[in-house]
Amino acid sequence: MAEREQISHGVDLNKLGEFAEYAAENPDAVQLGLGARSTYEGTCAHSLATMDSYTLGSETIERETREYTIPYGGWKEVLDAGGWVGATDRMEPIEVALSALASCINVGITINAVANGVDIEKLQTRVRTDCDPSVLFGLADLDEADGVFENLTAEVEVEGEDIDEETIDEWARRAPVFALVSLAQDIDIAVDAATVAHADD
């Protein structure tokens, strides 16, 4: 007799269990290779970011419908004050990074809640930080970069049955973006710089 389908928060619990078992037995097959690129648009601080293809185990997944784009820029008032001509308001990368952290904390909480049979009725995560732009504008040395951000906080408002603060805190810390921003990461920067020759007028 076929197993009865059980759906919780949009997830087939039987399939989730099977996936977890497969992942435990075949860890290499579920490793992810992720990437994105960003192209300068000719106005200082403006870039268009695009999601790259990704790998799942040894398979590369590439679809045109996954080439999501994000037009990055800055805050209109700040750009106006800094001398940008015809400044427009765009999403600023720091804010998007904060929104990614908040959203990924939600991911960590909800995936673990579903896997553990905990029903979440309401969940909202708000992330905030204070940012000193001195290093960005060359007003402070690069070795002072560890002081750019202060007071990074994540406030999780959650309602549900059989939940406790310690468990929610643990699930939040399982979010991959949490690890990305809270733990030291080695970033290998490879620069391919070409000098453009301009003909004399």
Short mmCIF file of C-alpha atoms in Angstrom, two decimals:
data_model
loop_
_atom_site.label_atom_id
_atom_site.label_comp_id
_atom_site.label_asym_id
_atom_site.label_seq_id
_atom_site.Cartn_x
_atom_site.Cartn_y
_atom_site.Cartn_z
CA MET A 1 0.00 0.00 0.00
CA ALA A 2 1.35 3.42 -1.03
CA GLU A 3 2.36 5.81 1.71
CA ARG A 4 -0.22 8.53 2.29
CA GLU A 5 0.97 11.97 1.22
CA GLN A 6 1.52 14.32 4.14
CA ILE A 7 1.91 18.01 3.36
CA SER A 8 3.08 20.56 5.92
CA HIS A 9 3.84 24.19 5.03
CA GLY A 10 4.05 23.24 1.35
CA VAL A 11 6.45 20.33 1.89
CA ASP A 12 5.81 16.63 1.26
CA LEU A 13 7.07 15.20 4.55
CA ASN A 14 7.70 11.72 3.09
CA LYS A 15 9.90 13.14 0.34
CA LEU A 16 11.71 15.40 2.82
CA GLY A 17 12.49 12.37 4.97
CA GLU A 18 13.72 10.40 1.96
CA PHE A 19 15.90 13.33 0.87
CA ALA A 20 17.40 13.67 4.36
CA GLU A 21 18.23 9.94 4.41
CA TYR A 22 19.77 10.13 0.92
CA ALA A 23 21.82 13.19 1.91
CA ALA A 24 23.10 11.46 5.03
CA GLU A 25 24.20 8.42 3.01
CA ASN A 26 25.48 10.38 -0.03
CA PRO A 27 26.84 13.73 1.23
CA ASP A 28 28.85 14.46 -1.93
CA ALA A 29 25.70 14.19 -4.08
CA VAL A 30 23.98 17.08 -2.32
CA GLN A 31 26.83 19.58 -2.18
CA LEU A 32 26.00 22.92 -3.83
CA GLY A 33 28.19 25.13 -5.98
CA LEU A 34 26.73 28.64 -6.05
CA GLY A 35 27.64 31.90 -7.76
CA ALA A 36 26.56 35.28 -9.04
CA ARG A 37 28.05 38.05 -11.17
CA SER A 38 27.63 41.79 -11.23
CA THR A 39 28.27 44.12 -14.19
CA TYR A 40 29.06 47.80 -13.78
CA GLU A 41 26.52 50.02 -15.56
CA GLY A 42 28.61 53.16 -16.10
CA THR A 43 27.27 55.20 -13.17
CA CYS A 44 29.37 55.05 -10.02
CA ALA A 45 27.99 52.40 -7.61
CA HIS A 46 25.43 51.10 -10.15
CA SER A 47 25.67 47.46 -11.17
CA LEU A 48 23.34 44.81 -12.51
CA ALA A 49 23.71 41.50 -10.68
CA THR A 50 22.72 38.18 -12.23
CA MET A 51 22.44 34.75 -10.65
CA ASP A 52 24.77 32.18 -12.22
CA SER A 53 24.06 28.53 -12.86
CA TYR A 54 24.61 26.25 -9.87
CA THR A 55 25.82 22.72 -9.31
CA LEU A 56 24.10 20.01 -7.30
CA GLY A 57 26.56 17.23 -6.69
CA SER A 58 28.17 16.72 -10.11
CA GLU A 59 25.25 18.15 -12.12
CA THR A 60 25.16 21.72 -13.41
CA ILE A 61 21.70 23.31 -13.46
CA GLU A 62 21.36 26.16 -15.92
CA ARG A 63 18.04 27.68 -16.94
CA GLU A 64 17.24 31.06 -18.46
CA THR A 65 14.37 31.41 -15.98
CA ARG A 66 16.92 31.30 -13.13
CA GLU A 67 18.90 34.28 -14.43
CA TYR A 68 17.33 36.61 -11.89
CA THR A 69 18.65 40.14 -11.97
CA ILE A 70 19.00 42.80 -9.27
CA PRO A 71 19.73 46.46 -10.12
CA TYR A 72 22.05 47.68 -7.39
CA GLY A 73 22.81 51.28 -6.51
CA GLY A 74 22.38 53.38 -3.42
CA TRP A 75 20.17 55.64 -1.38
CA LYS A 76 18.94 58.68 -3.33
CA GLU A 77 19.53 61.12 -0.46
CA VAL A 78 23.08 59.89 0.11
CA LEU A 79 23.91 59.96 -3.60
CA ASP A 80 22.45 63.46 -3.92
CA ALA A 81 24.66 64.63 -1.07
CA GLY A 82 27.69 62.94 -2.63
CA GLY A 83 27.32 64.66 -6.00
CA TRP A 84 25.63 62.02 -8.13
CA VAL A 85 23.86 63.70 -11.05
CA GLY A 86 20.21 62.71 -11.37
CA ALA A 87 20.48 60.28 -8.47
CA THR A 88 17.87 57.54 -8.34
CA ASP A 89 16.95 55.23 -5.49
CA ARG A 90 18.03 51.63 -5.88
CA MET A 91 18.52 48.64 -3.65
CA GLU A 92 21.85 48.98 -1.86
CA PRO A 93 23.98 45.81 -1.55
CA ILE A 94 24.25 46.03 2.25
CA GLU A 95 20.45 46.13 2.60
CA VAL A 96 20.06 43.19 0.24
CA ALA A 97 22.66 41.26 2.25
CA LEU A 98 20.69 42.01 5.42
CA SER A 99 17.46 40.89 3.75
CA ALA A 100 19.21 37.70 2.62
CA LEU A 101 20.32 37.05 6.20
CA ALA A 102 16.80 37.65 7.54
CA SER A 103 15.26 35.42 4.86
CA CYS A 104 17.81 32.66 5.37
CA ILE A 105 17.19 32.68 9.13
CA ASN A 106 13.54 32.05 8.21
CA VAL A 107 14.73 29.19 5.99
CA GLY A 108 16.73 27.64 8.81
CA ILE A 109 13.82 27.90 11.22
CA THR A 110 11.07 26.64 8.90
CA ILE A 111 12.98 23.71 7.39
CA ASN A 112 13.90 22.43 10.84
CA ALA A 113 10.40 23.10 12.15
CA VAL A 114 8.84 21.04 9.35
CA ALA A 115 11.42 18.27 9.80
CA ASN A 116 10.64 18.12 13.52
CA GLY A 117 6.86 18.34 13.21
CA VAL A 118 6.62 21.82 14.70
CA ASP A 119 3.86 24.01 13.29
CA ILE A 120 4.93 27.63 12.77
CA GLU A 121 1.94 29.97 12.60
CA LYS A 122 3.80 33.27 12.26
CA LEU A 123 7.44 34.10 11.59
CA GLN A 124 9.15 37.40 10.89
CA THR A 125 12.86 38.15 11.20
CA ARG A 126 14.21 41.69 11.24
CA VAL A 127 17.94 42.31 10.83
CA ARG A 128 19.60 45.67 11.55
CA THR A 129 23.13 47.04 11.78
CA ASP A 130 25.04 50.31 12.13
CA CYS A 131 27.42 50.96 9.24
CA ASP A 132 30.44 53.29 9.11
CA PRO A 133 31.28 54.05 5.44
CA SER A 134 34.73 55.54 6.20
CA VAL A 135 36.65 52.57 4.77
CA LEU A 136 34.52 52.56 1.61
CA PHE A 137 35.30 56.21 0.87
CA GLY A 138 39.02 55.88 1.64
CA LEU A 139 38.73 57.93 4.84
CA ALA A 140 39.98 55.04 6.96
CA ASP A 141 42.63 52.40 6.29
CA LEU A 142 41.66 48.95 5.03
CA ASP A 143 42.90 47.36 8.24
CA GLU A 144 40.01 49.12 10.01
CA ALA A 145 37.41 47.15 8.00
CA ASP A 146 36.52 45.02 11.01
CA GLY A 147 34.91 48.11 12.52
CA VAL A 148 32.63 48.95 9.58
CA PHE A 149 29.65 47.17 11.13
CA GLU A 150 28.47 47.38 14.71
CA ASN A 151 25.40 46.22 16.58
CA LEU A 152 24.32 43.56 14.06
CA THR A 153 21.09 42.16 15.47
CA ALA A 154 18.45 39.69 14.35
CA GLU A 155 15.04 39.86 15.99
CA VAL A 156 12.89 36.78 15.40
CA GLU A 157 9.17 37.02 16.07
CA VAL A 158 7.65 33.56 15.97
CA GLU A 159 4.37 31.97 17.02
CA GLY A 160 3.51 28.30 17.06
CA GLU A 161 2.87 25.24 19.18
CA ASP A 162 5.61 23.55 21.19
CA ILE A 163 8.30 26.13 20.45
CA ASP A 164 10.95 27.48 22.79
CA GLU A 165 13.52 30.25 22.40
CA GLU A 166 16.55 27.96 22.64
CA THR A 167 15.36 25.70 19.82
CA ILE A 168 14.44 28.62 17.55
CA ASP A 169 17.86 30.18 18.21
CA GLU A 170 19.58 26.94 17.21
CA TRP A 171 17.51 26.58 14.03
CA ALA A 172 18.24 30.21 13.10
CA ARG A 173 21.99 29.57 13.44
CA ARG A 174 21.71 26.64 10.99
CA ALA A 175 20.92 29.11 8.17
CA PRO A 176 23.75 29.12 5.57
CA VAL A 177 23.79 32.92 5.25
CA PHE A 178 24.15 33.14 9.03
CA ALA A 179 27.35 31.10 8.70
CA LEU A 180 28.47 33.25 5.76
CA VAL A 181 28.27 36.52 7.67
CA SER A 182 29.07 35.39 11.21
CA LEU A 183 32.04 33.08 10.65
CA ALA A 184 35.40 33.95 9.13
CA GLN A 185 35.40 33.14 5.41
CA ASP A 186 38.46 32.99 3.17
CA ILE A 187 37.70 34.95 -0.01
CA ASP A 188 40.17 34.38 -2.83
CA ILE A 189 40.03 37.51 -5.01
CA ALA A 190 41.35 36.94 -8.52
CA VAL A 191 41.76 40.18 -10.46
CA ASP A 192 41.95 40.23 -14.26
CA ALA A 193 42.90 43.83 -15.02
CA ALA A 194 43.33 45.01 -18.60
CA THR A 195 44.69 48.47 -19.40
CA VAL A 196 42.66 50.16 -22.11
CA ALA A 197 44.67 52.25 -24.54
CA HIS A 198 42.99 55.49 -25.67
CA ALA A 199 43.90 57.02 -29.01
CA ASP A 200 45.11 60.63 -28.90
CA ASP A 201 42.50 63.16 -30.05
#
